[in-house]
PDB file of C-alpha atoms in Angstrom:
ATOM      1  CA  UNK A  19       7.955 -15.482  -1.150  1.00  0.00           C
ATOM      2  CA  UNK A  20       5.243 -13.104  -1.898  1.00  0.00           C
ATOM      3  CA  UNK A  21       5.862  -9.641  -3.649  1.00  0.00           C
ATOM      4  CA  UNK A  22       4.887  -6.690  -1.842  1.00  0.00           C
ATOM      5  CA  UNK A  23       3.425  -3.715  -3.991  1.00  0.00           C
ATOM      6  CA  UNK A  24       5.490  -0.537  -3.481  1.00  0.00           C
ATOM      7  CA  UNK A  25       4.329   1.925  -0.978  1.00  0.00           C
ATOM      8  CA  UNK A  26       3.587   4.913  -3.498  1.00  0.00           C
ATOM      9  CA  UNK A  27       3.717   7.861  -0.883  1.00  0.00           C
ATOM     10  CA  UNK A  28       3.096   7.772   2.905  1.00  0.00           C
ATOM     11  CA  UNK A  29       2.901  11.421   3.586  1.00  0.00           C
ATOM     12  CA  UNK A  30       0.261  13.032   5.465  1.00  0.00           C
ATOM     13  CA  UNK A  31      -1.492  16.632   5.439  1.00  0.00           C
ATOM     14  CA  UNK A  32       0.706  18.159   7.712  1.00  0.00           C
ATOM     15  CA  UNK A  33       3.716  16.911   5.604  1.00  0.00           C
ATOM     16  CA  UNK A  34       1.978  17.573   2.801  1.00  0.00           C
ATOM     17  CA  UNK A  35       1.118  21.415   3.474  1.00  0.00           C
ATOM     18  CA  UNK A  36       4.398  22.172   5.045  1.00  0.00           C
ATOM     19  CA  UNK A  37       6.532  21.199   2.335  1.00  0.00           C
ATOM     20  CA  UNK A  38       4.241  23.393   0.089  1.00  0.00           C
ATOM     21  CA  UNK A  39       4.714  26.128   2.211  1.00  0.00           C
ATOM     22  CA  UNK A  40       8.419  26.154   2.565  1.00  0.00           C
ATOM     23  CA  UNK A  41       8.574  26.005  -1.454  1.00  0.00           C
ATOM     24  CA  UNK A  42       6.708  29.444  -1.354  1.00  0.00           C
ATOM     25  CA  UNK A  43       9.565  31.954  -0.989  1.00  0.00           C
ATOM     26  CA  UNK A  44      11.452  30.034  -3.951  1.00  0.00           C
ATOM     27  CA  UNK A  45       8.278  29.878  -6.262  1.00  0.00           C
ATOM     28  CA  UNK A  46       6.955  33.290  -4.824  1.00  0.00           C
ATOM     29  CA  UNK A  47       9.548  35.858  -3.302  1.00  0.00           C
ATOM     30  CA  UNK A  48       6.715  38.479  -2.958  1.00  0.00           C
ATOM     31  CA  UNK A  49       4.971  36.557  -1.015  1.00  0.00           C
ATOM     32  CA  UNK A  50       5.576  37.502   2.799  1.00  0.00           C
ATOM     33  CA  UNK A  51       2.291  36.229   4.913  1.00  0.00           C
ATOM     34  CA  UNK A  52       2.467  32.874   5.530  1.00  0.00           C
ATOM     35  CA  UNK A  53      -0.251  33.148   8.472  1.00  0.00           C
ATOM     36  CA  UNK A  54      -3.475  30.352   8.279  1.00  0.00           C
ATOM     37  CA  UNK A  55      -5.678  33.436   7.411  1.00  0.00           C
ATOM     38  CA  UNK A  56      -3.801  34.422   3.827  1.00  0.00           C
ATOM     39  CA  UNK A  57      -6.330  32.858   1.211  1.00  0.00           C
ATOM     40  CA  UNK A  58      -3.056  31.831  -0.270  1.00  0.00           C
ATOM     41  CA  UNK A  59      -2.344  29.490   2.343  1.00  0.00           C
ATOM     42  CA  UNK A  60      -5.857  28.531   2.980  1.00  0.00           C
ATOM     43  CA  UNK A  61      -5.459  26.966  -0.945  1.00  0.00           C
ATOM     44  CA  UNK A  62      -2.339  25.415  -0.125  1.00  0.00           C
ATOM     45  CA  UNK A  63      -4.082  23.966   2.534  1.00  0.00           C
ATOM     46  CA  UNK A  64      -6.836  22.599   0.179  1.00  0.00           C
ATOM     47  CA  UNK A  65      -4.351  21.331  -2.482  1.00  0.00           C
ATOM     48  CA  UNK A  66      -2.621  19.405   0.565  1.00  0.00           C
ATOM     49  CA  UNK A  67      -5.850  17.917   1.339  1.00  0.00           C
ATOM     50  CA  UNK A  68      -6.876  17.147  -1.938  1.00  0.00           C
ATOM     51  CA  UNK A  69      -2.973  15.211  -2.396  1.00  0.00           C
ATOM     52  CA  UNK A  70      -3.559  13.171   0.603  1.00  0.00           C
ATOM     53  CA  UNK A  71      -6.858  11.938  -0.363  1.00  0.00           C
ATOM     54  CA  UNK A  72      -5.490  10.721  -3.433  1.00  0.00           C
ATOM     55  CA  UNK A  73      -2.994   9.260  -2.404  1.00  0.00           C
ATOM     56  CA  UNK A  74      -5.205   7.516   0.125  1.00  0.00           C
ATOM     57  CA  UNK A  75      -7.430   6.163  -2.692  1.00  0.00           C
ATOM     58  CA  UNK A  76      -4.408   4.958  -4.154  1.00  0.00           C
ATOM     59  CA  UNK A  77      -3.293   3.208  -1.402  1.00  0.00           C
ATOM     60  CA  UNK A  78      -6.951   1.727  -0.722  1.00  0.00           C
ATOM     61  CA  UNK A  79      -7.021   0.298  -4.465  1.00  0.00           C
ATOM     62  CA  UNK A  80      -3.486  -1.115  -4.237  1.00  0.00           C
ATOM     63  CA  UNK A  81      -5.280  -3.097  -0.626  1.00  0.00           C
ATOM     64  CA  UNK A  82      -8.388  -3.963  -2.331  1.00  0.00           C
ATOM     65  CA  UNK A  83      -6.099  -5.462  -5.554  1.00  0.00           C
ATOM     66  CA  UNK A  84      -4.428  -7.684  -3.067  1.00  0.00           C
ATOM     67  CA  UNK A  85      -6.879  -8.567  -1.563  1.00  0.00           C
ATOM     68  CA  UNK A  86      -9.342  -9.811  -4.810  1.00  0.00           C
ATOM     69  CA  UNK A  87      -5.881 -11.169  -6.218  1.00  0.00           C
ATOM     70  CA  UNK A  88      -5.647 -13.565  -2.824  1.00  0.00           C
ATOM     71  CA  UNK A  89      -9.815 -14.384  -3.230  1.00  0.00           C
ATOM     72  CA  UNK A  90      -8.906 -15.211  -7.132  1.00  0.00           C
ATOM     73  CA  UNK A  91      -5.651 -17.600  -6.276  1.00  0.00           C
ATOM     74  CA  UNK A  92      -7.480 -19.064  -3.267  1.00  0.00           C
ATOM     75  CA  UNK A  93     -10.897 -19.459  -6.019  1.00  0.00           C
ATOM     76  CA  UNK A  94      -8.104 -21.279  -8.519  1.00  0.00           C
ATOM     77  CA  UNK A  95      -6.531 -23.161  -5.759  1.00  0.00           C
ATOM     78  CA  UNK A  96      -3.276 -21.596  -5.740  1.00  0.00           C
ATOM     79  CA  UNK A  97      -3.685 -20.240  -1.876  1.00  0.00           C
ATOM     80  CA  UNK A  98      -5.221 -23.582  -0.839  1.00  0.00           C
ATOM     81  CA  UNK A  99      -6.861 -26.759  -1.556  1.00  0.00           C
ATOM     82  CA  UNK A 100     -10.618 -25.985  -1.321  1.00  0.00           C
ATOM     83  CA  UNK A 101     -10.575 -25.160  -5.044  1.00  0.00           C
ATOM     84  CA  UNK A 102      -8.776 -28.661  -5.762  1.00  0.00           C
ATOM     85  CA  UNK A 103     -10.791 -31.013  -3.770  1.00  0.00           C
ATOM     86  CA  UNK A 104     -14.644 -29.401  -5.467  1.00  0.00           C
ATOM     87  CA  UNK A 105     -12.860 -29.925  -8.988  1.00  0.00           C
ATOM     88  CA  UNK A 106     -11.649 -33.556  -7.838  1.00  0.00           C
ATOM     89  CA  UNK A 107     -15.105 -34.099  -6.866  1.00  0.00           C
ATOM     90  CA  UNK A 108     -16.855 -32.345  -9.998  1.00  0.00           C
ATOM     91  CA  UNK A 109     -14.498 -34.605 -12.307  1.00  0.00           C
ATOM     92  CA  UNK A 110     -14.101 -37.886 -10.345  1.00  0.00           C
ATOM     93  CA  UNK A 111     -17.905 -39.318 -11.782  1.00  0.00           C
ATOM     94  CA  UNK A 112     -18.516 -40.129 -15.260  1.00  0.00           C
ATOM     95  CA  UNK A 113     -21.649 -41.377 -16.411  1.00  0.00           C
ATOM     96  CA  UNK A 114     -22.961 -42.172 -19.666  1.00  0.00           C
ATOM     97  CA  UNK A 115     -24.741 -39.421 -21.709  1.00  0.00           C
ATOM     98  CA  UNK A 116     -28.809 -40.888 -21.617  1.00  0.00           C
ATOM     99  CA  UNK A 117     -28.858 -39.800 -25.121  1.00  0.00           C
ATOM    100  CA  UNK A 118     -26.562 -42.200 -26.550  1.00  0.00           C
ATOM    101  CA  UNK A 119     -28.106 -45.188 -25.681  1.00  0.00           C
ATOM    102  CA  UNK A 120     -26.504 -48.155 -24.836  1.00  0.00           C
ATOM    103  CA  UNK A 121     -24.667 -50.954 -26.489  1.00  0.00           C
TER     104      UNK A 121
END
């Protein structure tokens, strides 16, 4: 059974930018403008973006590591027998080294 790698975060912006904003009155009481236009929100905004393309390139290196650790086990023969039958063929002729000689 294979092991599945742990989905580190599956938010999105939206989620992202609305769970900043709702922590605003607790962090920031002062604060009263929560409109798009406040430059306050417009950096929420960009730290939400910023979070979900990290964790996007997290995601996408966790995909790519699967999928080189498949192309290594299926290269070792692990995931199949192509590896196994070129090393049965590489091994199954011996012939004499020329420089030797022979007896």
């Amino acid at each position: 059974m294979p092991l599945s790698l742990p989905l580190i975060d599956d938010r999105d912006y939206e989620q992202l930018r609305d769970e900043a904003v709702e922590r605003i009155p607790v962090d920031a009481p002062d604060w009263t403008d929560f409109q798009d236009s406040d430059p306050g929100v417009t950096l929420v905004e960009l730290f939400a973006f910023l979070a979900e393309t990290l964790l996007w390139q997290i995601d996408e290196r966790q995909r790519q590591r699967r999928r080189h650790r498949r192309l290594a086990l299926l290269v070792v023969g692990m995931a199949g027998l192509g590896a196994l039958c070129w090393t049965s063929k590489l091994c199954s002729r011996h012939e004499p080294n020329p420089r030797e000689g022979s007896t």
